[in-house]
Amino acid sequence: MTALLEIRDLVVTYRLGFGRTLRAVSGVSLQLDQGRTLALIGESGSGKSTVARAVCGLGPVESGSITIAGTDVTAAPDRAVAAGKIGVQIVFQDPTTALDPRWPIWRSVAEPRGRLFPPSPDRHRARAVALLERVGLDAAMADRRASQLSGGQRQRVTIARALSAEPRLIILDEAVSALDVSVRNEVLALLDDLKREAGLTYLLISHDMGAVIQIATDVAVMYLGQIVEQGPAQQVIGAPAHPYTQALLRAVPSLEGLAMPARMRLTGEIGDPARPPSGCRFHPRCPSANAHCAREIPIARPYQGRSVACHRVEELA
Ligand SMILES: Nc1ncnc2c1ncn2[C@@H]1O[C@H](COP(=O)(O)OP(=O)(O)OP(=O)(O)O)[C@@H](O)[C@H]1O
Ligand code: SF4
Ligand SMILES: [Mg+2]
């Protein structure tokens, strides 16, 4: 299988002013194969959205490469345009920002396609209406404004809008997080159907482990700008190996029956990415940390069907 998205050694640093910088992503490598759904999980501030914005060209890249369908977009003069043309779309948590309140919703749906392909307004409207129907909305809604729709309907409109650009890869950055559970489940089921019908691939960013369990095929766990564990969802969620993944999943009530050591409880705060801890970045919070952990940076290596960056993963099993 060839990777649709391959990220190698991505580094992203934000400039904070007065000469201060913050390295939000420190050497992230990820591979996402065609037709899969990779969930990127981790606490707030771990750098998930920064990775997402780098992939679609909306945020900075300091070094490393991002290859989409064989093209390295980091070299493109306008990375957002290059990513859009190759077929990357992003859906955010708040649908209102993506939808112009003055426009009828069909126009918001048609807009990305109008930017990427030659104009032909009549066909754009007809296509937009067909897309609204495809995401489960009535064609009669095409002339309404975003404010006349419910939150779930608005998120369906932003999904139709992403589809209008004929994407291959859709990044869902907390796209279902604001919806209540039943609407969320419907939208996730819709996304999974669309994936099969349109041959899509998803990068799913979510705090909501229910959403991850429902649609992810693969999981990557981020801590302070680095990936600590990644592999098939069955392995990473079913039998987490990295102490951080274990602690993160232990906090999820629906996963209470999971096989993992009882000592793991996530305490303390995620550190400051501007001043990350030495050695393993998780060591100040890890109950299994020793002096070696505080000194040496753990390198990711294969462990039981996934990759794990922890010095002690074998002995802790
Ligand atoms: N534009 C920016 N300028 C400066 N710092 C930023 C910027 N965007 C994000 N950061 C910082 O970079 C780090 C990673 O942020 P990011 O938004 O990528 O995390 P996240 O994992 O998506 O968090 P959340 O789950 O809260 O959305 C954080 O410390 C954040 O404060
Ligand atoms: S390397 Fe050490 S501190 Fe880091 S997760 Fe593994 S045991 Fe904990
Ligand atoms: Mg985010």
XYZ file of C-alpha atoms and ligand atoms in Angstrom:
357
model
C 0.000 0.000 0.000
C 1.343 3.465 -0.800
C 0.991 6.252 1.712
C -1.391 9.041 0.760
C 0.155 11.273 3.420
C 3.689 10.948 4.656
C 5.077 13.363 7.224
C 8.783 13.136 7.981
C 10.553 14.864 10.867
C 8.134 17.791 10.898
C 9.244 20.706 13.035
C 7.013 23.742 13.614
C 8.095 26.736 15.649
C 5.855 29.713 16.405
C 7.345 33.163 16.885
C 5.882 34.710 20.001
C 7.412 38.175 19.672
C 10.271 39.763 21.645
C 12.527 37.063 20.164
C 10.701 34.276 21.984
C 9.759 31.095 20.136
C 7.681 28.023 20.882
C 8.420 24.709 19.216
C 4.936 23.169 19.024
C 5.940 20.181 16.875
C 9.357 18.549 17.382
C 10.169 15.946 14.754
C 6.843 14.286 13.998
C 6.743 11.440 11.458
C 3.422 9.909 10.419
C 2.177 7.758 7.606
C -1.443 7.577 6.489
C -2.444 5.062 3.838
C -5.237 5.530 1.326
C -8.658 4.570 2.687
C -7.625 4.627 6.364
C -8.679 6.901 9.222
C -5.793 7.976 11.413
C -6.763 9.487 14.764
C -4.279 11.918 16.260
C -4.915 12.082 19.998
C -3.291 13.769 22.987
C -4.024 16.415 25.595
C -4.729 20.030 24.745
C -1.567 21.805 23.603
C 0.207 18.661 22.397
C 0.434 20.052 18.840
C -2.317 18.176 16.971
C -3.833 21.208 15.238
C -0.375 22.510 14.416
C 0.324 19.276 12.503
C -3.094 19.558 10.791
C -2.530 23.175 9.749
C 0.934 22.345 8.405
C -0.525 19.552 6.241
C -3.113 21.799 4.615
C -0.706 24.699 4.249
C -2.513 26.980 6.713
C 0.262 27.011 9.298
C 4.044 27.308 9.342
C 6.595 24.557 8.681
C 10.157 25.015 9.885
C 11.685 21.791 8.587
C 10.804 18.267 7.549
C 8.673 17.131 4.646
C 4.961 16.604 4.009
C 4.311 14.394 1.005
C 0.735 14.036 -0.244
C 0.045 11.552 -3.042
C 3.726 11.582 -3.945
C 4.166 15.388 -4.022
C 6.224 17.195 -1.391
C 4.005 20.203 -0.627
C 6.540 21.822 1.706
C 8.472 22.961 -1.374
C 5.450 24.633 -3.034
C 5.393 28.453 -3.278
C 1.834 28.507 -1.872
C 1.387 25.406 0.302
C -2.339 25.951 0.875
C -3.060 26.097 -2.856
C -0.809 23.090 -3.520
C -2.525 21.029 -0.802
C -5.984 22.068 -2.076
C -5.141 21.072 -5.629
C -3.838 17.677 -4.546
C -7.077 17.140 -2.650
C -6.666 18.105 0.998
C -9.591 19.694 2.825
C -10.011 20.537 6.499
C -13.181 20.657 8.608
C -12.975 22.517 11.930
C -14.995 22.340 15.111
C -16.926 25.547 14.598
C -18.903 25.398 11.344
C -19.988 29.039 11.618
C -16.518 30.346 10.745
C -16.432 28.322 7.502
C -19.849 29.520 6.357
C -20.370 33.111 5.264
C -23.515 34.298 7.115
C -24.583 36.498 4.168
C -24.514 33.681 1.611
C -27.120 31.031 0.883
C -25.530 27.786 1.997
C -25.266 26.394 -1.549
C -22.790 29.176 -2.280
C -20.603 28.254 0.704
C -20.677 24.638 -0.482
C -19.708 25.608 -4.047
C -16.989 28.089 -3.065
C -13.911 25.800 -2.655
C -14.573 24.188 -6.020
C -14.954 27.622 -7.621
C -11.479 28.502 -6.337
C -9.832 25.312 -7.605
C -11.594 24.660 -10.893
C -12.742 26.941 -13.787
C -15.957 28.868 -13.024
C -19.374 27.760 -14.239
C -21.958 29.137 -11.756
C -25.027 27.113 -12.819
C -23.259 23.802 -12.549
C -21.780 24.869 -9.232
C -25.252 25.359 -7.771
C -26.528 22.034 -9.108
C -23.468 20.244 -7.736
C -23.802 21.995 -4.387
C -27.451 20.918 -4.090
C -26.504 17.320 -4.960
C -23.790 17.435 -2.264
C -26.241 18.768 0.322
C -28.492 15.805 -0.439
C -25.536 13.477 -0.190
C -24.798 14.612 3.358
C -28.428 14.053 4.301
C -29.836 17.583 3.920
C -32.933 18.548 1.978
C -32.384 20.339 -1.363
C -34.864 22.972 -0.152
C -32.238 24.103 2.395
C -29.876 25.284 -0.342
C -31.132 28.868 -0.203
C -31.161 29.211 3.578
C -28.500 31.084 5.568
C -26.239 29.263 8.014
C -28.005 30.935 10.972
C -31.252 29.153 10.030
C -29.689 25.698 10.534
C -28.995 23.619 13.639
C -25.399 22.885 14.698
C -25.556 19.367 13.266
C -26.977 20.644 9.964
C -24.270 23.303 9.760
C -21.557 20.690 10.273
C -23.125 18.617 7.472
C -22.906 21.725 5.264
C -19.182 22.125 6.014
C -18.666 18.444 5.145
C -20.513 19.019 1.829
C -18.279 22.056 1.316
C -15.148 19.951 1.848
C -16.484 17.307 -0.567
C -17.138 19.926 -3.237
C -13.398 20.258 -3.826
C -13.222 16.532 -4.690
C -10.793 15.771 -1.879
C -8.775 12.641 -1.260
C -7.778 13.535 2.277
C -10.083 15.256 4.762
C -8.671 16.537 8.030
C -11.305 16.581 10.761
C -10.001 18.882 13.497
C -12.460 18.386 16.366
C -15.139 18.410 13.642
C -17.701 16.513 15.724
C -16.695 17.741 19.191
C -19.344 20.457 19.500
C -22.241 18.160 18.571
C -24.380 16.335 21.105
C -23.938 12.581 21.245
C -26.771 11.410 18.974
C -26.024 14.034 16.283
C -22.315 13.246 16.628
C -22.941 9.550 16.022
C -25.023 10.332 12.912
C -22.324 12.608 11.485
C -19.626 9.987 12.205
C -21.700 7.323 10.449
C -22.118 9.713 7.497
C -18.350 10.305 7.384
C -17.684 6.582 7.400
C -20.179 6.024 4.538
C -18.675 8.877 2.499
C -15.233 7.403 3.051
C -16.253 4.160 1.404
C -18.324 5.751 -1.405
C -15.815 8.437 -2.369
C -12.597 6.562 -1.521
C -11.623 9.137 1.106
C -8.905 9.077 3.740
C -9.257 10.900 7.070
C -6.933 12.460 9.586
C -9.161 12.672 12.658
C -8.223 14.939 15.538
C -10.456 14.473 18.513
C -10.585 14.664 22.282
C -13.598 12.458 22.071
C -12.463 8.857 22.474
C -15.943 7.642 21.498
C -15.461 9.201 18.052
C -11.976 7.692 17.785
C -13.243 4.218 18.657
C -16.146 4.559 16.214
C -14.162 5.384 13.054
C -10.369 5.241 13.509
C -8.401 2.422 11.899
C -5.058 3.766 13.145
C -4.040 5.919 16.113
C -1.082 8.204 16.791
C -0.603 9.600 20.296
C 1.052 13.001 20.705
C 2.695 14.410 23.805
C 4.349 17.844 23.878
C 5.023 17.996 20.153
C 6.142 14.399 19.668
C 4.516 11.096 18.742
C 4.900 8.612 21.601
C 2.934 5.665 20.192
C 1.369 4.857 16.836
C -0.132 1.844 15.139
C -3.414 0.095 14.341
C -6.315 1.247 16.555
C -6.870 -2.318 17.716
C -3.382 -2.406 19.274
C -3.048 1.179 20.507
C -6.548 1.513 21.976
C -7.070 -2.167 22.784
C -3.752 -2.699 24.591
C -1.911 0.636 24.977
C 1.831 0.194 25.578
C 3.239 3.679 26.238
C 2.665 4.909 29.811
C 1.197 8.153 28.428
C -1.297 6.346 26.177
C -2.273 4.176 29.129
C -2.838 7.224 31.322
C -4.769 9.065 28.610
C -7.071 6.113 27.987
C -7.482 5.347 31.675
C -9.259 8.686 32.003
C -11.933 7.535 29.501
C -14.921 6.049 31.393
C -16.113 3.888 28.469
C -12.740 2.095 28.381
C -12.767 1.010 32.023
C -12.480 -2.707 31.238
C -9.235 -2.247 29.329
C -6.192 -4.352 30.204
C -3.597 -1.952 31.607
C -1.618 -1.440 34.763
C -3.614 0.155 37.587
C -0.762 2.480 38.587
C -1.422 4.788 35.642
C -3.298 7.977 36.530
C -2.691 11.163 34.626
C -1.705 13.811 37.171
C -0.148 17.241 36.744
C -0.211 19.440 33.684
C 1.168 18.908 30.199
C 4.489 20.803 30.282
C 5.441 23.985 28.487
C 6.520 23.258 24.889
C 8.759 26.338 25.058
C 10.786 24.591 27.804
C 10.271 20.831 27.361
C 11.673 18.427 29.995
C 14.981 16.691 29.254
C 15.100 13.072 28.107
C 11.615 11.603 27.798
C 9.258 14.597 27.786
C 6.710 12.614 29.803
C 9.154 11.753 32.617
C 7.964 14.390 35.171
C 4.488 12.786 35.082
C 5.395 9.155 34.481
C 5.137 6.818 37.507
C 7.663 4.471 35.862
C 10.323 7.102 35.175
C 13.905 6.461 36.308
C 17.128 8.468 36.064
C 17.814 7.174 32.562
C 14.383 8.461 31.385
C 15.254 11.978 32.558
C 18.527 11.914 30.626
C 18.031 10.075 27.353
C 15.459 10.853 24.671
C 13.619 7.599 23.832
C 13.628 6.707 20.128
C 10.462 5.186 18.626
C 10.847 1.474 17.930
C 8.594 -1.423 16.973
C 6.790 -3.096 19.842
C 3.932 -5.585 19.494
C 2.539 -4.401 16.170
C 2.972 -0.659 16.747
C 5.751 1.837 17.325
C 6.514 3.122 20.841
C 8.964 5.735 22.152
C 9.606 4.567 25.736
C 12.855 3.198 27.220
C 11.034 0.769 29.478
C 8.177 -0.520 27.330
C 9.303 -4.172 27.391
C 10.003 -4.385 31.114
C 6.743 -2.595 32.005
C 4.606 -5.017 29.985
N -0.524 30.631 16.289
C 0.138 30.282 17.376
N 1.078 31.072 17.912
C 1.772 30.721 19.015
N 1.607 29.552 19.668
C 0.678 28.715 19.194
C -0.106 29.030 18.027
N -0.952 27.981 17.794
C -0.705 27.076 18.760
N 0.265 27.509 19.603
C 0.844 26.768 20.741
O 1.383 25.571 20.219
C 1.124 24.458 21.086
C 0.333 23.418 20.346
O -0.949 23.951 20.021
P -2.002 23.171 19.145
O -3.136 24.091 18.928
O -1.348 22.593 17.954
O -2.406 21.993 20.142
P -3.618 20.971 20.094
O -3.049 19.625 20.405
O -4.362 21.114 18.823
O -4.498 21.458 21.323
P -6.099 21.425 21.491
O -6.431 19.996 21.812
O -6.344 22.361 22.634
O -6.728 21.902 20.219
C 0.404 25.046 22.288
O 1.354 25.301 23.287
C -0.200 26.327 21.755
O -0.331 27.278 22.772
S 10.726 6.559 28.784
Fe 10.598 6.453 31.018
S 9.534 8.355 31.593
Fe 9.193 8.044 29.419
S 7.272 6.978 29.286
Fe 8.877 5.407 29.282
S 9.119 4.845 31.443
Fe 7.975 6.765 31.404
Mg -6.319 21.667 18.348
